Short mmCIF file of C-alpha atoms and ligand atoms in Angstrom, two decimals:
data_model
loop_
_atom_site.label_atom_id
_atom_site.label_comp_id
_atom_site.label_asym_id
_atom_site.label_seq_id
_atom_site.Cartn_x
_atom_site.Cartn_y
_atom_site.Cartn_z
CA UNK K 17 -0.07 -0.07 -0.16
CA UNK K 18 1.19 3.59 -0.72
CA UNK K 19 2.83 5.63 2.09
CA UNK K 20 3.44 8.48 0.07
CA UNK K 21 4.55 12.26 0.54
CA UNK K 22 3.43 14.69 -2.21
CA UNK K 23 6.13 17.33 -2.27
CA UNK K 24 6.00 20.51 -4.45
CA UNK K 25 5.67 24.21 -4.31
CA UNK K 26 2.35 25.86 -4.17
CA UNK K 27 0.45 25.80 -7.49
CA UNK K 28 2.76 22.48 -8.93
CA UNK K 29 -0.47 20.04 -8.56
CA UNK K 30 -0.03 18.05 -5.17
CA UNK K 31 -3.57 18.45 -4.12
CA UNK K 32 -4.90 17.41 -8.01
CA UNK K 33 -2.40 14.20 -8.24
CA UNK K 34 -3.23 13.38 -4.30
CA UNK K 35 -6.78 13.05 -4.81
CA UNK K 36 -6.58 10.33 -7.92
CA UNK K 37 -3.90 8.64 -6.26
CA UNK K 38 -5.66 8.07 -2.99
CA UNK K 39 -8.99 7.18 -5.21
CA UNK K 40 -7.06 4.88 -7.02
CA UNK K 41 -5.32 3.10 -3.77
CA UNK K 42 -7.55 3.61 -1.29
CA UNK K 43 -5.20 5.54 1.11
CA UNK K 44 -6.11 8.21 2.77
CA UNK K 45 -5.63 11.68 1.34
CA UNK K 46 -4.30 13.87 3.96
CA UNK K 47 -4.13 17.67 3.10
CA UNK K 48 -2.62 19.74 5.87
CA UNK K 49 -3.58 22.95 4.31
CA UNK K 50 -7.28 21.49 4.25
CA UNK K 51 -7.20 20.70 7.81
CA UNK K 52 -5.68 23.99 8.67
CA UNK K 53 -8.56 25.64 6.59
CA UNK K 54 -11.39 23.43 8.27
CA UNK K 55 -10.07 24.59 11.80
CA UNK K 56 -10.11 28.07 10.90
CA UNK K 57 -13.68 27.97 9.42
CA UNK K 58 -14.68 26.47 12.57
CA UNK K 59 -13.26 29.78 14.32
CA UNK K 60 -11.79 27.80 17.22
CA UNK K 61 -8.97 29.46 19.31
CA UNK K 62 -6.41 26.99 17.30
CA UNK K 63 -8.10 28.20 14.08
CA UNK K 64 -7.36 31.92 15.01
CA UNK K 65 -3.80 31.20 15.96
CA UNK K 66 -3.42 29.18 12.59
CA UNK K 67 -5.05 31.99 10.44
CA UNK K 68 -2.24 34.78 11.77
CA UNK K 69 0.26 32.42 9.82
CA UNK K 70 -1.56 31.23 6.76
CA UNK K 71 -2.83 34.66 5.90
CA UNK K 72 0.72 36.12 5.53
CA UNK K 73 1.94 32.87 4.11
CA UNK K 74 4.12 31.81 6.52
CA UNK K 75 4.45 28.40 8.00
CA UNK K 76 2.33 27.10 11.15
CA UNK K 77 4.68 26.35 13.81
CA UNK K 78 5.93 22.59 14.08
CA UNK K 79 4.46 21.74 17.27
CA UNK K 80 0.99 22.83 16.04
CA UNK K 81 1.25 20.82 12.90
CA UNK K 82 1.93 17.90 14.79
CA UNK K 83 -0.45 17.95 17.12
CA UNK K 84 -3.25 18.05 14.59
CA UNK K 85 -1.67 15.49 11.70
CA UNK K 86 -0.16 12.75 13.97
CA UNK K 87 -3.38 11.42 15.29
CA UNK K 88 -4.73 11.59 11.70
CA UNK K 89 -1.75 9.73 10.13
CA UNK K 90 -2.04 7.19 12.51
CA UNK K 91 -5.92 6.53 12.29
CA UNK K 92 -5.16 6.68 8.28
CA UNK K 93 -2.99 3.72 8.40
CA UNK K 94 -5.15 1.76 10.91
CA UNK K 95 -8.22 2.34 8.49
CA UNK K 96 -6.99 1.93 5.08
CA UNK K 97 -3.38 0.65 5.27
CA UNK K 98 -1.78 4.06 3.90
CA UNK K 99 -1.64 7.80 3.26
CA UNK K 100 -0.95 10.60 0.58
CA UNK K 101 0.49 13.20 2.57
CA UNK K 102 -0.48 16.61 0.74
CA UNK K 103 1.55 19.24 2.08
CA UNK K 104 3.55 17.45 4.90
CA UNK K 105 6.05 17.55 6.05
CA UNK K 106 7.41 20.78 4.74
CA UNK K 107 10.79 21.69 6.59
CA UNK K 108 13.35 19.53 7.54
CA UNK K 109 12.75 19.51 11.53
CA UNK K 110 9.23 18.20 10.32
CA UNK K 111 10.82 15.73 7.88
CA UNK K 112 13.19 14.39 10.64
CA UNK K 113 10.64 13.90 13.16
CA UNK K 114 8.32 12.32 11.07
CA UNK K 115 10.83 9.77 10.22
CA UNK K 116 11.34 9.25 13.62
CA UNK K 117 7.65 8.62 14.31
CA UNK K 118 7.37 6.85 11.41
CA UNK K 119 9.92 4.15 12.51
CA UNK K 120 8.45 4.04 16.25
CA UNK K 121 4.83 3.37 14.93
CA UNK K 122 5.74 1.34 11.65
CA UNK K 123 4.30 3.82 9.15
CA UNK K 124 7.56 4.85 7.51
CA UNK K 125 6.67 6.60 3.90
CA UNK K 126 7.62 4.42 0.99
CA UNK K 127 7.85 7.12 -1.84
CA UNK K 128 8.20 11.05 -2.13
CA UNK K 129 6.82 12.68 -5.20
CA UNK K 130 8.00 16.33 -6.23
CA UNK K 131 6.14 17.92 -8.49
CA UNK K 132 7.78 21.00 -10.17
CA UNK K 133 6.95 23.51 -12.34
CA UNK K 134 8.41 26.93 -13.86
CA UNK K 135 7.72 29.87 -11.14
CA UNK K 136 5.61 32.14 -13.50
CA UNK K 137 3.68 29.04 -14.25
CA UNK K 138 2.80 28.49 -10.77
CA UNK K 139 2.05 32.09 -10.11
CA UNK K 140 -0.54 32.36 -13.32
CA UNK K 141 -2.36 28.86 -11.97
CA UNK K 142 -2.59 30.04 -8.32
CA UNK K 143 -4.02 33.39 -9.62
CA UNK K 144 -6.51 31.55 -11.65
CA UNK K 145 -7.50 29.25 -8.81
CA UNK K 146 -7.91 32.23 -6.46
CA UNK K 147 -10.96 33.22 -9.18
CA UNK K 148 -12.66 29.73 -8.36
CA UNK K 149 -11.66 29.32 -4.85
CA UNK K 150 -11.13 32.64 -3.21
CA UNK K 151 -8.31 31.29 -1.00
CA UNK K 152 -7.23 34.29 1.42
CA UNK K 153 -3.73 33.05 0.70
CA UNK K 154 -4.16 33.56 -2.99
CA UNK K 155 -3.02 36.74 -3.49
CA UNK K 156 0.07 38.04 -5.61
CA UNK K 157 2.10 39.25 -2.71
CA UNK K 158 1.14 36.14 -0.59
CA UNK K 159 1.81 33.87 -3.37
CA UNK K 160 5.48 35.17 -4.06
CA UNK K 161 5.79 35.10 -0.22
CA UNK K 162 4.62 31.57 -0.09
CA UNK K 163 7.02 30.59 -3.13
CA UNK K 164 10.14 32.12 -1.17
CA UNK K 165 9.14 30.15 1.91
CA UNK K 166 8.95 26.85 -0.32
CA UNK K 167 12.40 27.49 -1.63
CA UNK K 168 13.93 28.23 1.73
CA UNK K 169 12.26 25.73 3.99
CA UNK K 170 10.96 23.02 1.72
CA UNK K 171 13.03 22.77 -1.14
CA UNK K 172 15.75 21.24 1.04
CA UNK K 173 13.90 18.21 1.62
CA UNK K 174 14.19 17.26 -1.94
CA UNK K 175 17.87 16.33 -1.27
CA UNK K 176 17.12 14.38 1.83
CA UNK K 177 14.53 12.03 0.29
CA UNK K 178 16.71 11.59 -3.00
CA UNK K 179 19.57 10.29 -0.58
CA UNK K 180 16.94 8.04 1.12
CA UNK K 181 16.16 6.44 -2.34
CA UNK K 182 12.69 7.07 -2.38
CA UNK K 183 12.16 10.14 -4.59
CA UNK K 184 10.46 10.66 -8.05
CA UNK K 185 10.59 14.08 -9.38
CA UNK K 186 8.00 15.02 -12.12
CA UNK K 187 7.57 18.47 -14.13
CA UNK K 188 3.82 19.34 -14.04
CA UNK K 189 4.37 21.72 -16.90
CA UNK K 190 2.46 19.46 -19.22
CA UNK K 191 -0.95 17.77 -19.77
CA UNK K 192 -2.33 16.45 -16.17
CA UNK K 193 -2.87 12.97 -17.78
CA UNK K 194 0.73 12.60 -18.95
CA UNK K 195 1.95 13.61 -15.31
CA UNK K 196 -0.47 10.95 -13.69
CA UNK K 197 0.65 8.26 -16.10
CA UNK K 198 4.35 8.81 -15.41
CA UNK K 199 3.42 8.55 -11.64
CA UNK K 200 1.51 5.58 -11.96
CA UNK K 201 3.95 3.83 -13.82
CA UNK K 202 6.61 4.31 -11.32
CA UNK K 203 4.43 3.30 -8.28
CA UNK K 204 3.49 -0.09 -10.41
CA UNK K 205 7.23 -0.45 -10.96
CA UNK K 206 7.83 -0.32 -7.49
CA UNK K 207 4.78 -2.49 -6.57
CA UNK K 208 3.05 0.07 -4.53
CA UNK K 209 -0.01 -0.02 -6.58
CA UNK K 210 -1.42 -3.02 -8.42
CA UNK K 211 -1.66 -2.85 -12.34
CA UNK K 212 -4.86 -1.17 -13.38
CA UNK K 213 -7.50 -3.58 -14.36
CA UNK K 214 -7.78 -4.03 -18.10
CA UNK K 215 -4.48 -2.43 -18.66
CA UNK K 216 -2.64 -5.25 -20.10
CA UNK K 217 -5.55 -6.05 -22.34
CA UNK K 218 -5.85 -2.66 -23.69
CA UNK K 219 -1.99 -2.67 -24.08
CA UNK K 220 -2.46 -6.12 -26.11
CA UNK K 221 -5.15 -5.17 -27.92
CA UNK K 222 -3.54 -1.99 -29.43
CA UNK K 223 -0.24 -3.94 -29.93
P1 LIG A 29 0.14 25.33 -0.89
O1 LIG A 29 0.93 24.37 -1.07
O2 LIG A 29 -0.73 26.23 -2.33
O3 LIG A 29 0.70 26.82 -0.22
P2 LIG A 29 -1.54 24.05 1.23
O4 LIG A 29 -2.97 24.05 1.28
O5 LIG A 29 -0.75 23.08 1.47
O6 LIG A 29 -1.53 25.13 0.11
O7 LIG A 29 -1.14 25.19 2.79
C1 LIG A 29 -1.42 26.39 3.23
C2 LIG A 29 -0.75 27.01 4.27
O8 LIG A 29 -1.15 26.19 5.36
C3 LIG A 29 0.49 27.19 3.89
O9 LIG A 29 1.11 28.38 3.48
C4 LIG A 29 1.04 27.22 5.63
O10 LIG A 29 0.87 28.38 6.21
C5 LIG A 29 0.06 26.25 6.14
N1 LIG A 29 0.73 24.91 6.16
C6 LIG A 29 0.52 23.64 5.35
N2 LIG A 29 0.94 22.70 5.59
C7 LIG A 29 1.88 23.02 6.62
C8 LIG A 29 3.00 22.51 7.49
N3 LIG A 29 3.17 21.05 7.02
N4 LIG A 29 3.84 23.13 8.20
C9 LIG A 29 3.65 24.35 8.48
N5 LIG A 29 2.44 24.88 7.68
C10 LIG A 29 1.56 24.46 6.99
#
């Protein structure tokens, strides 16, 4: 079963690709951003604390992220056998601590997918999304800041996971179906997902 971390700058498609992957595998999709937005929407004290960071495009403190996410990841593994982590870990301290907890609890990640696209493409996708979703942090100024935060805090994770031999890097500056096909093939090769039903017949039929 997949226990995968989706790693990408804002706008590169981690939400989109996490969703189909979770559907395809039955692993639970866990989006840290969505969990934080739900917390803000219910107006709790915790939600108000969170909003102070997310509105500026800054990262929420690690303690807070771990207190929200760890129980959810543990439950996901118990209920579905896997997870698709969308937006976590996002800093080296988060990655190191997540790895420790993973070893302790037997739920270590087996794949990390790094999605990338040119910066101007990311900005334009996020501005388009702002029209549709109206997220408070999808303004040009906050988007630029989130990209800087990604470069400083999150980009170092790419080398860390490459060193662990579980990294797949994919450009998403191309049709979504092509990205999906590459991701699916890589996971199938690693036997993290079974071949899709009918796929081999389709391949035979087309020769
Ligand atoms: P995006 O990748 O488009 O920035 P997300 O929905 O993943 O969007 O995250 C939105 C915001 O939630 C981030 O800008 C940050 O403030 C906060 N956030 C999400 N995940 C984390 C995390 N793992 N650590 C700290 N803050 C986070």
